[in-house]
CSV table of C-alpha atoms in Angstrom, one decimal:
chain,number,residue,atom,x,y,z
X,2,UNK,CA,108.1,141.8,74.0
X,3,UNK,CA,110.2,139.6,71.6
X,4,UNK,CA,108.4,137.9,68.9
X,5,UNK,CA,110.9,134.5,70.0
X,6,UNK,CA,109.6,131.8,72.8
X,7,UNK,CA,112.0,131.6,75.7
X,8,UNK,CA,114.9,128.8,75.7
X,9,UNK,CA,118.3,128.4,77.7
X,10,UNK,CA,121.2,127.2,75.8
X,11,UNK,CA,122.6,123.7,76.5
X,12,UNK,CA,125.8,125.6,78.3
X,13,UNK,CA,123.1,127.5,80.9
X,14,UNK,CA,121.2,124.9,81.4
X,15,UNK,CA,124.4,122.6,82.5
X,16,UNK,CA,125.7,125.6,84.6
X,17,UNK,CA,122.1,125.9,86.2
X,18,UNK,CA,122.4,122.0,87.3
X,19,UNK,CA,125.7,122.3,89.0
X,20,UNK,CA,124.8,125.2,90.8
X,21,UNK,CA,121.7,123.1,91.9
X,22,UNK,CA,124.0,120.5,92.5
X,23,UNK,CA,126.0,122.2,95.4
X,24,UNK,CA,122.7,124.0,96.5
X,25,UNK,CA,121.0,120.5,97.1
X,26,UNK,CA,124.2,119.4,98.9
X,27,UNK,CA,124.6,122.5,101.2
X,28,UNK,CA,121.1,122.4,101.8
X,29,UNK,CA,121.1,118.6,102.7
X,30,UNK,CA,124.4,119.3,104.8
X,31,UNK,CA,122.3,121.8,106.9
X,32,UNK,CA,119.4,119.3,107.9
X,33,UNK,CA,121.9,116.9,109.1
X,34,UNK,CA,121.6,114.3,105.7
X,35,UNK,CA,124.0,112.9,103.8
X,36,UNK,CA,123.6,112.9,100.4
X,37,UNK,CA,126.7,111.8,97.4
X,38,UNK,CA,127.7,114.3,95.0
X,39,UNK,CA,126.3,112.2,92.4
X,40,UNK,CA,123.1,112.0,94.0
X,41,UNK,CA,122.9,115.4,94.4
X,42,UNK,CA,123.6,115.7,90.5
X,43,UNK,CA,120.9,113.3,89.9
X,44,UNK,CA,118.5,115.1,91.4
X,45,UNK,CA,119.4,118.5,89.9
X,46,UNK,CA,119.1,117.1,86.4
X,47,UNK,CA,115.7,116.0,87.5
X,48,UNK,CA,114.7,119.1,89.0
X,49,UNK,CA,115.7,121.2,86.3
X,50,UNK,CA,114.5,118.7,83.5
X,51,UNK,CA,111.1,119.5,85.0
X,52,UNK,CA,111.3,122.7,85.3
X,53,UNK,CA,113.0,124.3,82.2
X,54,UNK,CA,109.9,121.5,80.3
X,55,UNK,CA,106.8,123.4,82.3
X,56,UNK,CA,108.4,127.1,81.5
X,57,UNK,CA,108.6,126.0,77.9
X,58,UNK,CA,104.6,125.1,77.6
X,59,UNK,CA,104.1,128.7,79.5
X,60,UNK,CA,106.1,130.5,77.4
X,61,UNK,CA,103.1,130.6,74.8
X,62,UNK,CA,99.7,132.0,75.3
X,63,UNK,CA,96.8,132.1,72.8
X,64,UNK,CA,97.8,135.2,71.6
X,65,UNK,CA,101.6,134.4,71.1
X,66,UNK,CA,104.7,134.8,73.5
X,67,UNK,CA,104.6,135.1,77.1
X,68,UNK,CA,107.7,138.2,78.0
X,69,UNK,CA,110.6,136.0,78.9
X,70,UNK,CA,111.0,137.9,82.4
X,71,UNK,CA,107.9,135.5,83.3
X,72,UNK,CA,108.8,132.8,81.9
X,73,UNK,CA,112.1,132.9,83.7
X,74,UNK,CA,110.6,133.6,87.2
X,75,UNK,CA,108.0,130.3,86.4
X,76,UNK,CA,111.4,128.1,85.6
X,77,UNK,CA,112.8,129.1,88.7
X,78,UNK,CA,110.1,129.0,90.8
X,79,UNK,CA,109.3,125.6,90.2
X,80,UNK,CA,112.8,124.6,89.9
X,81,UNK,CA,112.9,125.9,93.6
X,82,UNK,CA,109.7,123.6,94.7
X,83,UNK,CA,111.4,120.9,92.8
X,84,UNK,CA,114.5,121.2,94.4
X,85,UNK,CA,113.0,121.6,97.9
X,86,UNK,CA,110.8,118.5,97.1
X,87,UNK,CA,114.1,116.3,96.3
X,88,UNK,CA,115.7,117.4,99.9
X,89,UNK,CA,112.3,116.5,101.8
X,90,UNK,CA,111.2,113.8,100.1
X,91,UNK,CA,114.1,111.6,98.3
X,92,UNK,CA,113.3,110.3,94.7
X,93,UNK,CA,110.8,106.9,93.9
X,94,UNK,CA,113.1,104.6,92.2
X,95,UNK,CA,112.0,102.2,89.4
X,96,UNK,CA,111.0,98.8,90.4
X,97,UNK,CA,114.0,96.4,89.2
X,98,UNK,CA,113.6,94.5,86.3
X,99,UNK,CA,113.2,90.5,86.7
X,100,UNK,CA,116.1,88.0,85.2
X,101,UNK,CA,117.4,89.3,82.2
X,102,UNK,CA,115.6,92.7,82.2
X,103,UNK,CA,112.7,92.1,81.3
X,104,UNK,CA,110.0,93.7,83.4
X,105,UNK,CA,107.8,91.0,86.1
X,106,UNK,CA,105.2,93.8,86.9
X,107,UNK,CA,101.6,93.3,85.3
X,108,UNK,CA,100.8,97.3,86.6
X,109,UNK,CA,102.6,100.8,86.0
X,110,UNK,CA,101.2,103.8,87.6
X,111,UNK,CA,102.5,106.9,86.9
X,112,UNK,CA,100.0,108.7,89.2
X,113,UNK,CA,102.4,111.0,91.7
X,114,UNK,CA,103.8,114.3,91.1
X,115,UNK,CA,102.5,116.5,88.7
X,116,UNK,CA,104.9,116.8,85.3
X,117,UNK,CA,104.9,117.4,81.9
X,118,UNK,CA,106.3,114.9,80.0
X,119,UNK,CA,108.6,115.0,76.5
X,120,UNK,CA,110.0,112.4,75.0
X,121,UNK,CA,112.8,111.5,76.9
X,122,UNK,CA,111.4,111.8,80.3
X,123,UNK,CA,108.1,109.7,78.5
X,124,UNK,CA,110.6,106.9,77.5
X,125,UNK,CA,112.0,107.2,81.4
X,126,UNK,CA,108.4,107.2,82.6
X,127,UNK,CA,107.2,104.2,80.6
X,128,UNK,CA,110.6,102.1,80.6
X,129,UNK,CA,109.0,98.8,82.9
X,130,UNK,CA,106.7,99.1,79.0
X,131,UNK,CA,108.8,99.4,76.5
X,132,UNK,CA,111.2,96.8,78.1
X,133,UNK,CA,111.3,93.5,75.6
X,134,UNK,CA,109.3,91.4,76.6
X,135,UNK,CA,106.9,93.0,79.2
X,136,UNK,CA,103.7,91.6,79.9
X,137,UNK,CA,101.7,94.7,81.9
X,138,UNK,CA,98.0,94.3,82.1
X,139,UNK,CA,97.0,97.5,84.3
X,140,UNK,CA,98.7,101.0,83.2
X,141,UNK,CA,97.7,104.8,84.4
X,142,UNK,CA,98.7,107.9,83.3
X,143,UNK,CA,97.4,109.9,85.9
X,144,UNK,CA,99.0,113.3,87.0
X,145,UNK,CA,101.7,113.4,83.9
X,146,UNK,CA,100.8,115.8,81.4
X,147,UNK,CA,100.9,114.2,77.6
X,148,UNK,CA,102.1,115.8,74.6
X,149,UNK,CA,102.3,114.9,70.9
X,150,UNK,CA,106.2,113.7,71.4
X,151,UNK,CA,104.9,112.2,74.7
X,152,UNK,CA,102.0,110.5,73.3
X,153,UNK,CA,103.8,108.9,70.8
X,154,UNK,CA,106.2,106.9,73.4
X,155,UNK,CA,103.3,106.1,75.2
X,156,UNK,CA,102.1,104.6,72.0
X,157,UNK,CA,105.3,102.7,71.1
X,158,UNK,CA,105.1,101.4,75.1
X,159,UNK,CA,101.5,100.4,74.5
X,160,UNK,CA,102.2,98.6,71.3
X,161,UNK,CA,105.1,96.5,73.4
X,162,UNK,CA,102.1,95.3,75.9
X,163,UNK,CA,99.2,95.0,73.2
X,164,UNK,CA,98.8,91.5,73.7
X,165,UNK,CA,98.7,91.5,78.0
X,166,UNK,CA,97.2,94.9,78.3
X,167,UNK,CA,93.2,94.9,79.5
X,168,UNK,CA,92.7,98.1,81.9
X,169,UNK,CA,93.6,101.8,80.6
X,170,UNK,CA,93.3,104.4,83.0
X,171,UNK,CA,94.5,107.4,81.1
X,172,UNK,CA,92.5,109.9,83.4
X,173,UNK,CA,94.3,113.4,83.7
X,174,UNK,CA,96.5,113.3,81.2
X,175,UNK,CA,96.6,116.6,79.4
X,176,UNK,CA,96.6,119.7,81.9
X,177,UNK,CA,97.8,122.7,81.3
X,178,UNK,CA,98.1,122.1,77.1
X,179,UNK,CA,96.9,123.7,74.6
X,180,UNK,CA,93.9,122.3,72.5
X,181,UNK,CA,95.7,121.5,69.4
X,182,UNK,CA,98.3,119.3,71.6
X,183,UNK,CA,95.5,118.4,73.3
X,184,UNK,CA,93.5,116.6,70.6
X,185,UNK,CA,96.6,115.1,68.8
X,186,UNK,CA,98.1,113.4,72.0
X,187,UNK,CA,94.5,112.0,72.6
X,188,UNK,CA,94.1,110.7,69.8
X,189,UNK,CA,97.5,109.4,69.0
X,190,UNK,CA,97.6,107.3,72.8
X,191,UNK,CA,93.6,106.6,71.9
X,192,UNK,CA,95.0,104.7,68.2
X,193,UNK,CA,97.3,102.7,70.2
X,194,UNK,CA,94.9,101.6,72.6
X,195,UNK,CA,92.1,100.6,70.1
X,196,UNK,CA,94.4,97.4,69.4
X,197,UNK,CA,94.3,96.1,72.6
X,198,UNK,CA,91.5,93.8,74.4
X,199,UNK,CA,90.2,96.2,76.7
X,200,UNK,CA,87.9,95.4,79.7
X,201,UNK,CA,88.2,98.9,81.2
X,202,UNK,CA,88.4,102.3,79.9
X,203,UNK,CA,88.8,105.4,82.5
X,204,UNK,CA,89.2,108.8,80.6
X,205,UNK,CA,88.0,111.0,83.8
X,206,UNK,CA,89.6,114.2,84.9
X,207,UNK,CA,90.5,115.2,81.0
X,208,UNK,CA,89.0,118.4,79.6
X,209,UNK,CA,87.7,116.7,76.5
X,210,UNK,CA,84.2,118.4,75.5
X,211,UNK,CA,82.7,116.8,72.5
X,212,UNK,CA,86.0,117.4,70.7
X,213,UNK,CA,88.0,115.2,72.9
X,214,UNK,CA,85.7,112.5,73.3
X,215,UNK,CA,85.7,112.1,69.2
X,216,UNK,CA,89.6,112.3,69.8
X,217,UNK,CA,89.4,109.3,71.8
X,218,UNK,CA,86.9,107.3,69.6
X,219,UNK,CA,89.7,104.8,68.4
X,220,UNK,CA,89.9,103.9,72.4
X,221,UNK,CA,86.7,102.2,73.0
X,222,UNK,CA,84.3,102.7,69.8
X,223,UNK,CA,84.9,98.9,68.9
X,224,UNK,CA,86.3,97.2,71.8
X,225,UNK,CA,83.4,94.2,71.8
X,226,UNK,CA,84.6,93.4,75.4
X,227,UNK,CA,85.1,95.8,77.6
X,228,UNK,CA,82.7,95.6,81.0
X,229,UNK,CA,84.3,99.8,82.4
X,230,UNK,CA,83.7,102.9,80.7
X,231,UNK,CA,84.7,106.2,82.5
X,232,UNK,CA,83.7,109.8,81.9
X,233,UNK,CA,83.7,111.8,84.9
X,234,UNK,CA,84.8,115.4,85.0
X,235,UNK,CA,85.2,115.6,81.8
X,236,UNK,CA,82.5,118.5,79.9
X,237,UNK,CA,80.7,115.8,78.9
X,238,UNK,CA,78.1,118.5,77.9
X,239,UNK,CA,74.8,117.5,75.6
X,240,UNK,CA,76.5,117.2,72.1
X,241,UNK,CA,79.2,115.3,74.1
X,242,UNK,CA,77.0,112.9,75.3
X,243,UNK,CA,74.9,112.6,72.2
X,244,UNK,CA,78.6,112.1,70.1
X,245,UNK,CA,79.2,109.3,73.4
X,246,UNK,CA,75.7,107.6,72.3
X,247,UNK,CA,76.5,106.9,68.9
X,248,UNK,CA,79.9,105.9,69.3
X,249,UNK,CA,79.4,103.1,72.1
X,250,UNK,CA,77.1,100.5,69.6
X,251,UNK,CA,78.7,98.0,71.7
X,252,UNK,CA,77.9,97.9,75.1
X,253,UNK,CA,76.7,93.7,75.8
X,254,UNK,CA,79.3,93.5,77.9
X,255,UNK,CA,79.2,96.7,79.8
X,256,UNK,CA,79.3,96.1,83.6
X,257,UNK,CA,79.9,99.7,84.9
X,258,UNK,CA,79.7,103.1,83.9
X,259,UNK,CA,80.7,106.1,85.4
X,260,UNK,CA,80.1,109.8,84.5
X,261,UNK,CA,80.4,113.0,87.3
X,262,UNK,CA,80.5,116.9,87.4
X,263,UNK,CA,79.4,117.1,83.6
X,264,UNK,CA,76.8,119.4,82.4
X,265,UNK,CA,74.9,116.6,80.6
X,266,UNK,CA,71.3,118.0,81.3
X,267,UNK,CA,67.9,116.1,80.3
X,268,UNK,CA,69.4,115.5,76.3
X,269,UNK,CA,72.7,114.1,78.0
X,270,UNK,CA,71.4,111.9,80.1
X,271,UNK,CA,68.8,111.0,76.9
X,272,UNK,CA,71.6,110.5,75.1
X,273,UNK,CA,73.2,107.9,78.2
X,274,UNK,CA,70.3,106.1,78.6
X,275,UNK,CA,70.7,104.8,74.8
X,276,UNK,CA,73.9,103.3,75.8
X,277,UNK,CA,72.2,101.7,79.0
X,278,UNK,CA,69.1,100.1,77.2
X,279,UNK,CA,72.0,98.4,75.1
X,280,UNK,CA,74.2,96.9,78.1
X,281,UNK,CA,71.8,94.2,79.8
X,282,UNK,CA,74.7,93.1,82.1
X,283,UNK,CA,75.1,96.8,83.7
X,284,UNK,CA,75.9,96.4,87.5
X,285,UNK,CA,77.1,99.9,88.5
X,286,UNK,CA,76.0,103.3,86.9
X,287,UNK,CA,76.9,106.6,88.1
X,288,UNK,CA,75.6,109.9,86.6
X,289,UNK,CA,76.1,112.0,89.6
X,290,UNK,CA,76.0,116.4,89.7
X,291,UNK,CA,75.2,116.1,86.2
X,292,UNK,CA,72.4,118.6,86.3
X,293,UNK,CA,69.5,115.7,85.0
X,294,UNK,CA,66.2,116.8,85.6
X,295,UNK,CA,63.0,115.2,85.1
X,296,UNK,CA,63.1,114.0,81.8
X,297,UNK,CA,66.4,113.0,81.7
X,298,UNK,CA,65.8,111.1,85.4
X,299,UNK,CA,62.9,109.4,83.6
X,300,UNK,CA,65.3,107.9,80.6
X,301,UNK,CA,67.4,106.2,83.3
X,302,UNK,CA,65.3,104.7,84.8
X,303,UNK,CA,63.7,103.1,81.8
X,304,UNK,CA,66.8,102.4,80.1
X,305,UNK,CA,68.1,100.9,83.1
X,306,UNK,CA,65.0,98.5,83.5
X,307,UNK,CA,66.2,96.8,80.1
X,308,UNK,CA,68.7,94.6,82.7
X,309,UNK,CA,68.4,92.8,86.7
X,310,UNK,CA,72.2,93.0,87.5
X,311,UNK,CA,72.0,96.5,88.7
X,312,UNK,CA,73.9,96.6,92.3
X,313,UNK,CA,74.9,99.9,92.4
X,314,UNK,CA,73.7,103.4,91.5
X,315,UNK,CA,74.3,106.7,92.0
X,316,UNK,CA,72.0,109.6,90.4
X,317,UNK,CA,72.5,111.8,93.6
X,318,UNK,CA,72.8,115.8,93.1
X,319,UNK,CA,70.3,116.0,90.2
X,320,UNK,CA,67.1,118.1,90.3
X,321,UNK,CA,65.0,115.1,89.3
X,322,UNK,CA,62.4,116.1,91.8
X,323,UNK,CA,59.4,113.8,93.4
X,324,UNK,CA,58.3,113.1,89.9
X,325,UNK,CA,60.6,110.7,88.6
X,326,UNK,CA,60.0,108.7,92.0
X,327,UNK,CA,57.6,106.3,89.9
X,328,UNK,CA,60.0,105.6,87.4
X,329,UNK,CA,62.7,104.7,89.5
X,330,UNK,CA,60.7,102.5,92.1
X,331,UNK,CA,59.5,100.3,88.5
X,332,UNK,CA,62.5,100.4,87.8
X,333,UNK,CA,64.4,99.0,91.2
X,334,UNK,CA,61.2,96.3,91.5
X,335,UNK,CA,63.3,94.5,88.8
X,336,UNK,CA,66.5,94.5,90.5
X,337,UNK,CA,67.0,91.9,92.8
X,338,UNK,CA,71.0,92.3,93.4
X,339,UNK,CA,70.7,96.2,94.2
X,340,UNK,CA,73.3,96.7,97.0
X,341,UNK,CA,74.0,100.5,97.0
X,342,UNK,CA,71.6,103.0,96.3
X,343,UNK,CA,72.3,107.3,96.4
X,344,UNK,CA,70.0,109.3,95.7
X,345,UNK,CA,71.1,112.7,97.9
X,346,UNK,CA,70.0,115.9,96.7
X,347,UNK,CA,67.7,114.6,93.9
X,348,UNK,CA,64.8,117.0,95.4
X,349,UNK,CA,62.5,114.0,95.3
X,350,UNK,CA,60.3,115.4,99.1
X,351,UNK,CA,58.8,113.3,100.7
X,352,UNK,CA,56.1,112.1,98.8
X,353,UNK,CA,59.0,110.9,96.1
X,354,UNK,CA,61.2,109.1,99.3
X,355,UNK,CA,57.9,107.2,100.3
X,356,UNK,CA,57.7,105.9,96.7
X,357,UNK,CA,60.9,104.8,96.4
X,358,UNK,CA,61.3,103.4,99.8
X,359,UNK,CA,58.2,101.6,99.6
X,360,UNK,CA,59.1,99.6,96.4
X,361,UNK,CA,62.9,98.6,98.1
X,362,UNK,CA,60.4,97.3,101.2
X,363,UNK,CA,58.0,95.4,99.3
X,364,UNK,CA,61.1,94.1,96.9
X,365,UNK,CA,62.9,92.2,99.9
X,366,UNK,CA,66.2,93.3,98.5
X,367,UNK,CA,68.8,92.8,101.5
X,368,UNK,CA,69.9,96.4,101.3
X,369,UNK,CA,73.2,96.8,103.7
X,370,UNK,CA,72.4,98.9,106.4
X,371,UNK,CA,68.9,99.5,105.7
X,372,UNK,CA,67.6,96.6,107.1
X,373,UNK,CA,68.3,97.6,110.3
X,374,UNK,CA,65.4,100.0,110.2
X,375,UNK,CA,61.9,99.3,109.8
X,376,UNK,CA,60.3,101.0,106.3
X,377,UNK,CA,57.9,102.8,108.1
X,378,UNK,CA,60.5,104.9,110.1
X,379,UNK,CA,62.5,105.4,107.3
X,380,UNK,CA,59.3,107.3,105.9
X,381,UNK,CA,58.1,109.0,108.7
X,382,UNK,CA,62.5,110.8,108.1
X,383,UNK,CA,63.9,111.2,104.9
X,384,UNK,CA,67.3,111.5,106.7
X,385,UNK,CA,67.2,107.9,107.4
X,386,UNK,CA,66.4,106.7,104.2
X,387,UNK,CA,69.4,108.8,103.1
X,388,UNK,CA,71.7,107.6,105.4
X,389,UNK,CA,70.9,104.3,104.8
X,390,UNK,CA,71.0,104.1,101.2
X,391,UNK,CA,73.9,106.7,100.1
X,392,UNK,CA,77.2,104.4,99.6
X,393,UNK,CA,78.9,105.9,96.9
X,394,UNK,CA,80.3,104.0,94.2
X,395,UNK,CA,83.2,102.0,94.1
């Protein structure tokens, strides 16, 4: 095994793309399409762009160099898929600038196929950003792989849109990285976010842990405005919740909040509730298959009774049991806009259903769907009320 991390000189990797080249136009030829030689070139340098940037990240381990007969087959086995990909699909162009190049579009999503990014194929990615003059108000990151060289041009393209830009969904953005490159990105694209007027915040789908989320702090620790916070899928574990707690002080504004698939437990969801007894506007929460049991069903509840703009709310696929039925019925008494309820998988019985049913009757909230069956049915089967009441969150 040499001790060296694979590469391709600049003279293989230009003779790879012109054998690409007449590949992609043979291969078009065959299916009956018609594609320029310079096309064809185009989408060679692509292809093998991509796929000499994802061998490089997997020619190191944790331990120290992947054997270069590995890394070669992963280079051209995805330069293959790419390749393939180009012929079936074509390529998405950029949207043209407006008069005088300077970019009309107030969104960019990058959400598509799945890439590593460096810095040159960043600055590609993020041109309609860092064009003079551009006025975006909506970016995401989604499905492009961020890092340090990366992050920083998705810092300079930020800084170009700091005064327009109000919704950051930079969910999925580090797969297949290592933790080091992992952290640094975060926090460098988290820096340059922190000095924008944010109203929404989605970090899902990001394998932050407690580490990550105190890499991201700079992205919504003192933004007094912003109404969407998202953390689902992301380890949010106990200590990452409790570290979430003390960083959001701010939460007046808060409007919806969203956590999923973490392992949060009684002391995360403890931790949550601190940050929902301090946002009195809160009209969607979601702390779904987070593993919250009584106690931490119980804070909720009680930290969600501080407000009565609560219209939607998920806690479904927690072992809460029939016990935290009380709790939650005082708690949905006080809100008269409730529009969506799920609570699937929550192992509240019967008993718990009845509880919780009663209090929606008696409330005269003018549940969707639910009104179209009596209370008492909905008792007498559980599978109504569930039914009924389980739209999931927007």
């Amino acid at each position: 095994m040499s001790d060296q991390e694979w590469s391709l000189t600049s003279d293989q990797r230009k003779s790879t793309v012109a054998r690409v080249a007449a590949n992609i136009s043979t291969i078009a030829f065959s299916k009956g399409q018609q594609v320029s030689d310079a096309d064809a070139e185009r989408a060679a340098e692509n292809a093998e762009r991509k796929a000499y940037t994802v061998a490089r990240v997997e020619a190191k381990t944790t331990t120290g160099v992947r054997p270069h007969s590995e890394t070669y087959e992963a280079y051209t086995r995805k330069l293959a898929s790419l390749v393939l990909e180009a012929i079936t699909t074509g390529h998405k162009q950029a949207e043209p600038a407006g008069q005088n190049g300077i970019n009309t579009s107030t969104v960019v999503d990058l959400t598509g196929e799945r890439e590593f990014l460096t810095k040159e194929s960043a600055e590609a990615a993020l041109a309609a950003l860092l064009a003079p003059g551009s006025k975006v108000s909506q970016i995401k990151f989604s499905t492009k792989s961020f890092g340090i060289e990366a992050a920083e041009v998705a810092a300079r393209a930020i800084g170009n849109v700091i005064s327009s830009l109000t919704h950051a969904d930079i969910s999925d953005i580090i797969a297949g990285r290592p933790e080091k490159e992992v952290l640094g990105a975060l926090q460098i694209i988290s820096q340059a976010l922190a000095k924008a007027k944010l109203k929404a915040l989605d970090l899902s789908d990001n394998a932050l842990g407690q580490k990550g989320i105190i890499a991201c702090t700079s992205a919504f620790a003192q933004q007094p405005a912003l109404e969407e916070l998202a953390f689902q899928n992301v380890g949010c574990s106990i200590n990452a919740c409790t570290s979430l707690a003390e960083l959001v002080q701010n939460a007046q504004e808060l409007r919806s909040m969203r956590l999923y698939n973490n392992m949060s437990d009684d002391a995360g969801a403890a931790a949550i509730a601190k940050i929902l007894s301090r946002a009195p506007k809160l009209e969607a929460f979601r702390m779904a298959s987070s593993r919250v049991g009584l106690d931490g069903g119980v804070a909720l509840a009680n930290s969600m009774a501080t407000g009565n703009c609560l219209q939607r709310l998920d806690l479904s696929d927690n072992p809460m049991t029939g016990d935290v039925a009380e709790s939650l019925a005082e708690m949905l008494k006080g809100q008269p806009h409730l529009r969506a309820l799920n609570l699937n998988d929550t192992s509240l019985e019967d008993a718990g259903v009845s509880t919780i049913a009663q209090a929606l009757a008696n409330s005269g909230m003018p549940l969707p769907g639910f009104a179209h069956h009596p209370a008492t049915t909905c008792l007498q089967q559980r599978s109504c009320f569930e039914a009924d009441m389980a739209d999931s969150l927007v």
